[in-house]
PDB file of C-alpha atoms in Angstrom:
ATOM      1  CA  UNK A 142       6.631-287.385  26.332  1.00 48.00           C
ATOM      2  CA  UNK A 143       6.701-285.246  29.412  1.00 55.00           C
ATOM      3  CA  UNK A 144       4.619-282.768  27.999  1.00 62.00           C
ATOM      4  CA  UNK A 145       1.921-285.065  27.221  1.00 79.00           C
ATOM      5  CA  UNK A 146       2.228-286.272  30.805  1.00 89.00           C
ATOM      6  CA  UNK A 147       2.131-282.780  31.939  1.00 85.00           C
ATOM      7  CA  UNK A 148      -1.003-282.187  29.784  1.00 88.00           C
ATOM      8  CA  UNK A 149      -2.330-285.140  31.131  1.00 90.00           C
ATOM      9  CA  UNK A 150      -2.407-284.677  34.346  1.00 91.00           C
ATOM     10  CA  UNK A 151      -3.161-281.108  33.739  1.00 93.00           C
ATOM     11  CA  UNK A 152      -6.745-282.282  32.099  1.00 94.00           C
ATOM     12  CA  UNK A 153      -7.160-284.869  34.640  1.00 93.00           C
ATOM     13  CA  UNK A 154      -7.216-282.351  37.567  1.00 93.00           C
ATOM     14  CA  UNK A 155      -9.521-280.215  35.327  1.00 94.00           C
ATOM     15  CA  UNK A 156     -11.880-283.247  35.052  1.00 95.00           C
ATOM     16  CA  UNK A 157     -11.793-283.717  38.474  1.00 92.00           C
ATOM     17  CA  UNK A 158     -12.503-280.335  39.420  1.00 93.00           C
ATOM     18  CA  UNK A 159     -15.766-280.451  37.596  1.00 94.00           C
ATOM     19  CA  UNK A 160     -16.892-283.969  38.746  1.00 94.00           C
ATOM     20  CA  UNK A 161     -16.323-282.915  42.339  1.00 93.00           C
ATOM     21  CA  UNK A 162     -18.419-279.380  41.052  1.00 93.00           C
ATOM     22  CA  UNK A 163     -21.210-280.897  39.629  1.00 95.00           C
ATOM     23  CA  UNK A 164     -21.546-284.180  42.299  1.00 95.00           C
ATOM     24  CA  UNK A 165     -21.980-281.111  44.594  1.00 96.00           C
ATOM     25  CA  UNK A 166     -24.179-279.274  43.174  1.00 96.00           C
ATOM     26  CA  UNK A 167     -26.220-282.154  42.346  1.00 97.00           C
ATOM     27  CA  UNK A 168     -26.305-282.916  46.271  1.00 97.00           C
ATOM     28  CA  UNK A 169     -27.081-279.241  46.974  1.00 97.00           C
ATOM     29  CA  UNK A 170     -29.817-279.276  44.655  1.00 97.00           C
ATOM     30  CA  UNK A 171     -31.568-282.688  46.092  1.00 98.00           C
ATOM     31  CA  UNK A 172     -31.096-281.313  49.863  1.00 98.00           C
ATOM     32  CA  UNK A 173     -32.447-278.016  49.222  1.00 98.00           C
ATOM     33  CA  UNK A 174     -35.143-279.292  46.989  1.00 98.00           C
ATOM     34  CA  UNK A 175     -37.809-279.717  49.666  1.00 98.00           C
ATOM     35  CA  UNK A 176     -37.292-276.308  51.011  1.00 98.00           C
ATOM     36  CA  UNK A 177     -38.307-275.091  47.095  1.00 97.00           C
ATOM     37  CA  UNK A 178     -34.992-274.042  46.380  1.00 97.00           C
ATOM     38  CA  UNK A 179     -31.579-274.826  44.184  1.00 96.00           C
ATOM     39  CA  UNK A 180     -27.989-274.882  44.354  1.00 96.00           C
ATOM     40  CA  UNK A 181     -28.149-271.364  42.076  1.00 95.00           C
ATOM     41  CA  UNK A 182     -31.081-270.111  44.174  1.00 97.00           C
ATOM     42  CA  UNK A 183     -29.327-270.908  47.517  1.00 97.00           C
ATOM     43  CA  UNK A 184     -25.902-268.889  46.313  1.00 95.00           C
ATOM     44  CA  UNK A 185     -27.770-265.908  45.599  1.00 95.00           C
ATOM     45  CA  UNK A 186     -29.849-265.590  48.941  1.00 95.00           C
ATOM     46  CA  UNK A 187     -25.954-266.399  50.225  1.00 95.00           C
ATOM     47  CA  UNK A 188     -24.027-263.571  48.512  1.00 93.00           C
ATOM     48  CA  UNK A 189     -27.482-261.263  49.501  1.00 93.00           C
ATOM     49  CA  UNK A 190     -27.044-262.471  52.879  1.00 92.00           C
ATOM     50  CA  UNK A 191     -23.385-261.715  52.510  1.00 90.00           C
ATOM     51  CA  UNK A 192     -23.733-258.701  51.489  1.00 82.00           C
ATOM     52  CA  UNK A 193     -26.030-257.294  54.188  1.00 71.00           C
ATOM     53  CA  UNK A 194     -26.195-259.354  57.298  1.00 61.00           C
ATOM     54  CA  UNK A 195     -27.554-257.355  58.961  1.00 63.00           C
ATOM     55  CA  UNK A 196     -30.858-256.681  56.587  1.00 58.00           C
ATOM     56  CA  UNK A 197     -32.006-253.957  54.808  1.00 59.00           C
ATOM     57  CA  UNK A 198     -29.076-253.850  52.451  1.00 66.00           C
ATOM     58  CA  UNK A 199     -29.002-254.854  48.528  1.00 79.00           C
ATOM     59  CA  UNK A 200     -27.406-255.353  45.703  1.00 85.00           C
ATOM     60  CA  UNK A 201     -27.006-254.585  42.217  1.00 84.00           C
ATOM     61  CA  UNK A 202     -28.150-257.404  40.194  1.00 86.00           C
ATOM     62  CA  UNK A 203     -25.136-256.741  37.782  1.00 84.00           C
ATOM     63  CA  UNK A 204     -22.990-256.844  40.825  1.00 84.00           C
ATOM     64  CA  UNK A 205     -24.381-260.423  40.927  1.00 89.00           C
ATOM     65  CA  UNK A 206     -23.385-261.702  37.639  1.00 87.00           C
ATOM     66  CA  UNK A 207     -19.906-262.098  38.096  1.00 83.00           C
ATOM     67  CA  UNK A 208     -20.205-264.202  41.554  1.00 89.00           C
ATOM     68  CA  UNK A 209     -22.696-266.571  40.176  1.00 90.00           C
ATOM     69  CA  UNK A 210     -22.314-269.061  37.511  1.00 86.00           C
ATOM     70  CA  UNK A 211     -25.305-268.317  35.103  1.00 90.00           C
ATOM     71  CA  UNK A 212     -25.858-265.842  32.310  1.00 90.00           C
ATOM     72  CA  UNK A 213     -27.255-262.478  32.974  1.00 89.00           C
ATOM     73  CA  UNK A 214     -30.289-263.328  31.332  1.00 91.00           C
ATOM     74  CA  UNK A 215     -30.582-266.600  33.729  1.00 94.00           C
ATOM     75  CA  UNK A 216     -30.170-264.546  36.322  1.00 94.00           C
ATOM     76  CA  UNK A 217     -32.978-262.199  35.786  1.00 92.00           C
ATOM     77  CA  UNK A 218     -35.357-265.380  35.679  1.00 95.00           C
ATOM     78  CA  UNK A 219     -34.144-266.907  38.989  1.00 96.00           C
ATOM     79  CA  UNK A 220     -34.209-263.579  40.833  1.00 96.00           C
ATOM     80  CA  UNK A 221     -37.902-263.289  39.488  1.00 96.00           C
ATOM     81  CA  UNK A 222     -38.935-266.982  40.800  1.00 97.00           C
ATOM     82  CA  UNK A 223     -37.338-266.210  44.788  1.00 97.00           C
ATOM     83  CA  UNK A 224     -39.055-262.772  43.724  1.00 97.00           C
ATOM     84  CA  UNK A 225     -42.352-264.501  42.978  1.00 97.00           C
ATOM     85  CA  UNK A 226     -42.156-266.615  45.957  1.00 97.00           C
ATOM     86  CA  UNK A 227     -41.384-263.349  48.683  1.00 97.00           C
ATOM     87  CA  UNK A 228     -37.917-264.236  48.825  1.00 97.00           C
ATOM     88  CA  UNK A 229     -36.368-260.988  47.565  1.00 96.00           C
ATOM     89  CA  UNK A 230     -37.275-257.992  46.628  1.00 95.00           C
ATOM     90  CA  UNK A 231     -36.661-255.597  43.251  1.00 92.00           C
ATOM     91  CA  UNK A 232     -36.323-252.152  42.857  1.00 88.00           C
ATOM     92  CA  UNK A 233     -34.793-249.797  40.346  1.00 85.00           C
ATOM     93  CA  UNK A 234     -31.946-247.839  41.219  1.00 75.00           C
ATOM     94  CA  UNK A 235     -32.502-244.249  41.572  1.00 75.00           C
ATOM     95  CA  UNK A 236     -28.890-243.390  40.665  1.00 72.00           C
ATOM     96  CA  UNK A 237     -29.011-245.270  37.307  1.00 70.00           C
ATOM     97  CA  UNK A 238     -32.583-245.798  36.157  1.00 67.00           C
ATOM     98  CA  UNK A 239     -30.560-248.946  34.060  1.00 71.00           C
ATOM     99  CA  UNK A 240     -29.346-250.665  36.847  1.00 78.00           C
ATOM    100  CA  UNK A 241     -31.807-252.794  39.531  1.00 86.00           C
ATOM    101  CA  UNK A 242     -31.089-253.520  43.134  1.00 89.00           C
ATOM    102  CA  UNK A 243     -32.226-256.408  44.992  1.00 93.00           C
ATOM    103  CA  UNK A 244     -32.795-257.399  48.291  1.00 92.00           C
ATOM    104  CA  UNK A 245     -33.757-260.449  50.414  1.00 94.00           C
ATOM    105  CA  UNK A 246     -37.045-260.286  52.476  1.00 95.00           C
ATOM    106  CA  UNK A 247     -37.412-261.476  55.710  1.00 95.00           C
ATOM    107  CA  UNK A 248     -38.839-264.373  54.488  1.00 97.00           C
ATOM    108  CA  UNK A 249     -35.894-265.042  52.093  1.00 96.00           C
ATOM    109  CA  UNK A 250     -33.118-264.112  54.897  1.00 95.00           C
ATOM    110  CA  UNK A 251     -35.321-266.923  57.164  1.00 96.00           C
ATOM    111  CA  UNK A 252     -35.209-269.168  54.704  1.00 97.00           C
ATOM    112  CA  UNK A 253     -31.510-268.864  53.759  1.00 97.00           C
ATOM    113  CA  UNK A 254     -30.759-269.128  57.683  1.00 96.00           C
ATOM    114  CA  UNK A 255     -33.021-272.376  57.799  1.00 98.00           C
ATOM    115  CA  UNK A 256     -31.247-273.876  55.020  1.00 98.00           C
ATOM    116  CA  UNK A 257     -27.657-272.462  55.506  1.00 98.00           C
ATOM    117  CA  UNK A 258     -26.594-275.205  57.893  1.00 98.00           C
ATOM    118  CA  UNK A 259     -27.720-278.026  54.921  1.00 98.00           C
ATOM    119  CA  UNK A 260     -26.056-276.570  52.397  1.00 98.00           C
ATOM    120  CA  UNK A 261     -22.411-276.148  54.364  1.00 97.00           C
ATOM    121  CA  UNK A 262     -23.188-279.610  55.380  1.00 97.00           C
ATOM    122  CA  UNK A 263     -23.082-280.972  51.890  1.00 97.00           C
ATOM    123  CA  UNK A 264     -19.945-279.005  50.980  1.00 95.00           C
ATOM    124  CA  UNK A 265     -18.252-280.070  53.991  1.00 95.00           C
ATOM    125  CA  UNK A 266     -19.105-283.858  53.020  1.00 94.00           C
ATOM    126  CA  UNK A 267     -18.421-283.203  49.283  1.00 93.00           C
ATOM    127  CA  UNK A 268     -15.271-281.368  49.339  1.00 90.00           C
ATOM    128  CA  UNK A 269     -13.888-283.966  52.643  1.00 89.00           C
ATOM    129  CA  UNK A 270     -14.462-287.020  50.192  1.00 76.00           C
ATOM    130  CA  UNK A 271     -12.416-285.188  47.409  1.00 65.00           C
ATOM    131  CA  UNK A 272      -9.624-284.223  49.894  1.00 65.00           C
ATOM    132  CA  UNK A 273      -9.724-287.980  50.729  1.00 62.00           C
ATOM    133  CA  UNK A 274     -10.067-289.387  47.363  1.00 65.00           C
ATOM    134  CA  UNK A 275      -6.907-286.961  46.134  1.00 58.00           C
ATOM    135  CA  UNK A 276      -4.501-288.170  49.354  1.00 46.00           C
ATOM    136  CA  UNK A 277      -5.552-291.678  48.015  1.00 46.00           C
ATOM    137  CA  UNK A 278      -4.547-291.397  44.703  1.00 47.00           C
ATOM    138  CA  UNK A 279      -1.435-289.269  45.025  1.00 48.00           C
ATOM    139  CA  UNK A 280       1.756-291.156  44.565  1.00 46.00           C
TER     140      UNK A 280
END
């Protein structure tokens, strides 16, 4: 019986971890919407950001894969849509005619500064009301 109380609370947690994940998201996406952006298309202008704060930098798009949560494949498409709209910028590496690099514009790093504050907003919100909710249910 303890084990099944162990694996029940062990799937509980699990469910609440991806309630809390995808109420979040959800929110990012609504906020951000007016701004013509997404929760995905807001973390990678982040981790571009990130990764060259000061500008000019980039990064390999296969670099990117493993920090965001979408397929390579997705990835290629939303990098072409902030692409499209002058938000980054593509180039193939030199180094490994395979790989691409990618880059936010000054448009996208604008953008990504406009919205920044929103977004950390949301998560402070989100992830206050799940450290509320847990100290309210813990016995």
């Amino acid at each position: 019986m303890a084990v099944n109380t162990a694996t029940t609370r062990l799937e509980q947690q699990w469910r609440d971890i991806l309630s809390v994940h995808a109420r979040t998201m959800c929110e990012i996406d609504r906020v951000l919407h007016p701004y013509g952006l997404g929760a995905s298309d807001f973390e990678v202008l982040d981790i571009l950001d990130a990764e060259s704060p000061e500008g000019g930098g980039h990064c390999r798009v296969q670099n990117l894969v493993g920090r965001v949560h979408l397929s390579q494949s997705a990835l290629s498409r939303l990098i072409g849509r902030l692409e499209k709209d002058g938000l980054v910028e593509r180039s193939v590496c030199v180094e490994d005619r395979r790989g691409v690099w990618v880059a936010l514009t000054r448009k996208g790093r604008d953008l990504h500064a406009e919205v920044l504050p929103l977004q950390r907003a949301v998560l402070a919100r989100m992830l206050a009301e799940d450290r509320a909710q847990d100290v309210s249910v813990t016995p």
